[in-house]
mmCIF file of C-alpha atoms in Angstrom:
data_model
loop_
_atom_site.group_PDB
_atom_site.id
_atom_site.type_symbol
_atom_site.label_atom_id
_atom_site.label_comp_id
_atom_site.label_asym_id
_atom_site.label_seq_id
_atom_site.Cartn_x
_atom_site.Cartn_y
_atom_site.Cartn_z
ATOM 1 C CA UNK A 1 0.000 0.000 0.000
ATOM 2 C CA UNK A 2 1.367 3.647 -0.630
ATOM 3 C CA UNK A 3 0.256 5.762 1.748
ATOM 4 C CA UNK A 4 -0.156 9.391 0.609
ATOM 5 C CA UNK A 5 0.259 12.334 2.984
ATOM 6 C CA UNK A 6 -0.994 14.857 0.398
ATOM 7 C CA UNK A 7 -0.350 16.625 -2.839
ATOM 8 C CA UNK A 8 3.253 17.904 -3.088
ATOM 9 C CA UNK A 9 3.313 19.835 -7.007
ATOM 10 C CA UNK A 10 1.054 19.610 -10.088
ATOM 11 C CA UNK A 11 3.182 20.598 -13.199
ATOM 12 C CA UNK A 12 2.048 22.274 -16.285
ATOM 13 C CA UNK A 13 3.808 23.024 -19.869
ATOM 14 C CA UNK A 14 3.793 26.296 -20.863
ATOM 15 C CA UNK A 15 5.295 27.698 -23.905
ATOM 16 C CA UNK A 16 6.540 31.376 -23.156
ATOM 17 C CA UNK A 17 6.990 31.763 -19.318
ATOM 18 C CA UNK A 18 6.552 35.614 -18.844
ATOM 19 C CA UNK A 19 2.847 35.477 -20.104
ATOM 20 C CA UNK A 20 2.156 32.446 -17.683
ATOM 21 C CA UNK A 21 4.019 33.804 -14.962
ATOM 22 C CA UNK A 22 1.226 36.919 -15.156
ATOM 23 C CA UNK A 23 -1.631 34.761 -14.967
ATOM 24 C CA UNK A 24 -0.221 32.363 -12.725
ATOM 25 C CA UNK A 25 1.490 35.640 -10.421
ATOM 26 C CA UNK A 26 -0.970 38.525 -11.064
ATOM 27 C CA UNK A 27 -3.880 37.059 -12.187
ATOM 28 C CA UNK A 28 -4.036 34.201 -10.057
ATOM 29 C CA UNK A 29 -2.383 35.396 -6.910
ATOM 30 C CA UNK A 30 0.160 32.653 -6.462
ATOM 31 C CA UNK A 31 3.317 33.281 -5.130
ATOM 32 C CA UNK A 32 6.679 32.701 -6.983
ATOM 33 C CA UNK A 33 9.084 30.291 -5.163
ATOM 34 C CA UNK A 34 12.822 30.295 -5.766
ATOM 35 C CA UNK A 35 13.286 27.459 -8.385
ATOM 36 C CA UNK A 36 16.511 25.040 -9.027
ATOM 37 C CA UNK A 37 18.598 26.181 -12.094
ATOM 38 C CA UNK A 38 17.698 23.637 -14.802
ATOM 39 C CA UNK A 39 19.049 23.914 -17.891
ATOM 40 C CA UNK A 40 15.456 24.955 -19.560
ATOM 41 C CA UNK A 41 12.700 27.698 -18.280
ATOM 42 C CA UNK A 42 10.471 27.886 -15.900
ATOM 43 C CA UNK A 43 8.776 29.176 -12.242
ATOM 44 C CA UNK A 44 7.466 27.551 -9.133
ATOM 45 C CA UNK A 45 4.795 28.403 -7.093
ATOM 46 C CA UNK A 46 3.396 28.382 -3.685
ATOM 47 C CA UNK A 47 0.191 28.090 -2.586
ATOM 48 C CA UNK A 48 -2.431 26.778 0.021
ATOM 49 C CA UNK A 49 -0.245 25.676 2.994
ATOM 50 C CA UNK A 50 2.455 24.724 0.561
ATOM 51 C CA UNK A 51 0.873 23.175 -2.140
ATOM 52 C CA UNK A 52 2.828 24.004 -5.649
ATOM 53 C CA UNK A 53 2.802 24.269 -8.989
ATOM 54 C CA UNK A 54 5.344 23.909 -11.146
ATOM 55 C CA UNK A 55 5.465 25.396 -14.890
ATOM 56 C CA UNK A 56 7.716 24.422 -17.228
ATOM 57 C CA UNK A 57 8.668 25.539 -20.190
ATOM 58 C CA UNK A 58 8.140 23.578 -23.520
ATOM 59 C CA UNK A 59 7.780 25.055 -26.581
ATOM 60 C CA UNK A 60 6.973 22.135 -28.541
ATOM 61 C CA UNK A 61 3.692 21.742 -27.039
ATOM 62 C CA UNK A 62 0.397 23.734 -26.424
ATOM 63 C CA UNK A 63 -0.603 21.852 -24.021
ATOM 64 C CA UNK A 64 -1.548 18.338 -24.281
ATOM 65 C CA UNK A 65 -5.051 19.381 -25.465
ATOM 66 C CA UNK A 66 -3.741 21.179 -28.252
ATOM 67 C CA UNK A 67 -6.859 24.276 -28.146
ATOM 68 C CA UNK A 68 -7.163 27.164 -25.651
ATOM 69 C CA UNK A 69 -11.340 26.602 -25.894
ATOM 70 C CA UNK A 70 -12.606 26.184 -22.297
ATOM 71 C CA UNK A 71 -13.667 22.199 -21.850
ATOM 72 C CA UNK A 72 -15.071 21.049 -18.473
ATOM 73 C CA UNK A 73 -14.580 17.487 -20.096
ATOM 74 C CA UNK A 74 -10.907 17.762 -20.106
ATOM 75 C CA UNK A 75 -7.992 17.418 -18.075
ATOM 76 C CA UNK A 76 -7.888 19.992 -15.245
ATOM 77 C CA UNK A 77 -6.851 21.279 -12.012
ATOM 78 C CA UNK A 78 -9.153 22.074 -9.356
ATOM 79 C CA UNK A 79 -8.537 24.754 -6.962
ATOM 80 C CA UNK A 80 -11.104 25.683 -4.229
ATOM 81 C CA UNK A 81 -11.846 29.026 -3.548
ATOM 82 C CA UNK A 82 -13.626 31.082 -0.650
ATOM 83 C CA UNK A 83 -15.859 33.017 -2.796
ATOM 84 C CA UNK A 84 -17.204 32.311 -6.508
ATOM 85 C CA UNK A 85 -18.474 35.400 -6.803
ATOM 86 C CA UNK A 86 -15.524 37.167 -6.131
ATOM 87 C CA UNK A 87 -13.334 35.120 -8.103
ATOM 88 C CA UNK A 88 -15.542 35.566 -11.064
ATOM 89 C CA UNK A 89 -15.594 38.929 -10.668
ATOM 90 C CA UNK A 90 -12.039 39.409 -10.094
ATOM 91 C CA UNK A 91 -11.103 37.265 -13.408
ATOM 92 C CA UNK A 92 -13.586 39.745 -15.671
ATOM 93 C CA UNK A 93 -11.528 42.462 -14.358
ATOM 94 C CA UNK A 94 -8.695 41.095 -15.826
ATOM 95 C CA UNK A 95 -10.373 40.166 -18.782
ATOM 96 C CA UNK A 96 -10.262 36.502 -18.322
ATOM 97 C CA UNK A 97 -13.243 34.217 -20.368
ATOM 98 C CA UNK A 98 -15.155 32.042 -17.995
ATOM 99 C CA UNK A 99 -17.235 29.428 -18.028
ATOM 100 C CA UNK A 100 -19.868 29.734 -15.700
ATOM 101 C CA UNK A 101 -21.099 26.001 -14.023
ATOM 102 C CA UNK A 102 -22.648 27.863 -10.424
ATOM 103 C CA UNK A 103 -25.649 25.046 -10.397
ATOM 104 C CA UNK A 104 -24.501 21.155 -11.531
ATOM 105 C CA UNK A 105 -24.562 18.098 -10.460
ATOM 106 C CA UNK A 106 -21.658 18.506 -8.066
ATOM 107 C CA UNK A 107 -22.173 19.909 -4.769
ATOM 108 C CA UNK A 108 -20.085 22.782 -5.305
ATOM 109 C CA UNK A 109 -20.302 26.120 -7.831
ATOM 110 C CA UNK A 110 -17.477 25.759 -10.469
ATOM 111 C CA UNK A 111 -15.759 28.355 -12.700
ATOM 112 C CA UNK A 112 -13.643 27.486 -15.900
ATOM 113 C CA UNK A 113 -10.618 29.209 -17.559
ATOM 114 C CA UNK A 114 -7.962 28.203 -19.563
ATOM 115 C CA UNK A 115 -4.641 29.384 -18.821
ATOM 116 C CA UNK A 116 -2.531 31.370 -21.696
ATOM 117 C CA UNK A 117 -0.911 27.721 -23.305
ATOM 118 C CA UNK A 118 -4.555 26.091 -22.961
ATOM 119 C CA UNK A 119 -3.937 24.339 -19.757
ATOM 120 C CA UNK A 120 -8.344 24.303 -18.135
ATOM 121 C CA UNK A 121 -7.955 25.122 -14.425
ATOM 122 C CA UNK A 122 -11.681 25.037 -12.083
ATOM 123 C CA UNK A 123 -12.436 27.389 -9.678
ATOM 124 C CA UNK A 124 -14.697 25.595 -7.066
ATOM 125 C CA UNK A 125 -16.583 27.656 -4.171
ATOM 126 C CA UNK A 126 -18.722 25.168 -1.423
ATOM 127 C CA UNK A 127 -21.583 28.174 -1.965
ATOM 128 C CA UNK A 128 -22.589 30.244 -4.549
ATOM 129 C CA UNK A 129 -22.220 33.613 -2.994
#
């Protein structure tokens, strides 16, 4: 049995890392951890209780998915947030398109975006506020 203590890092290809680090930094809110010098670009960072995320840079790729359209279907990562109103509103301020889920079959309200490489990210809130 492996016995998980929690979730260290999610990592996500990017392809130009000044553009992610503003929507990851600035629009998001994280904050930017010192990183290891590899030999190819990137950032780290640090949220909930120590919780990161790693990008990386990869031109090759736009993402996995290949299209920056906003797909609930699709590979994601879920963050929870305290307010889905807020958030939403925060995200149109910085011109960010949503997708709007605040009544489905989950128990929770859900927001969509796609980061700039394509990468679908959920915004949950327990309440739609």
């Amino acid at each position: 049995v492996i016995e998980v203590e929690s979730l260290h890092h999610v990592a996500v290809c990017v392809t130009d890392v000044e553009r992610a680090k503003h929507f990851y930094g600035v629009v998001l809110g994280f904050a930017e951890v010192a990183r290891p010098p590899f030999p190819f670009g990137g950032a780290w960072y640090e949220f909930c209780e120590g919780r990161q995320l790693h990008l990386i840079v990869h031109p090759p790729t736009r993402t996995i998915r290949g299209t920056s359209e906003i797909d609930d279907r699709d590979g994601h990562l879920a963050l929870r947030v305290r307010s889905y109103r807020q958030t939403l509103d925060h995200l149109r301020a910085h011109g960010v398109e949503v997708l709007e889920k605040p009544r489905n079959l989950t128990p929770w309200a859900q927001l969509y975006v796609c980061d700039p490489d394509g990468n679908v990210i959920e915004l949950n809130a327990d309440i739609l506020d």
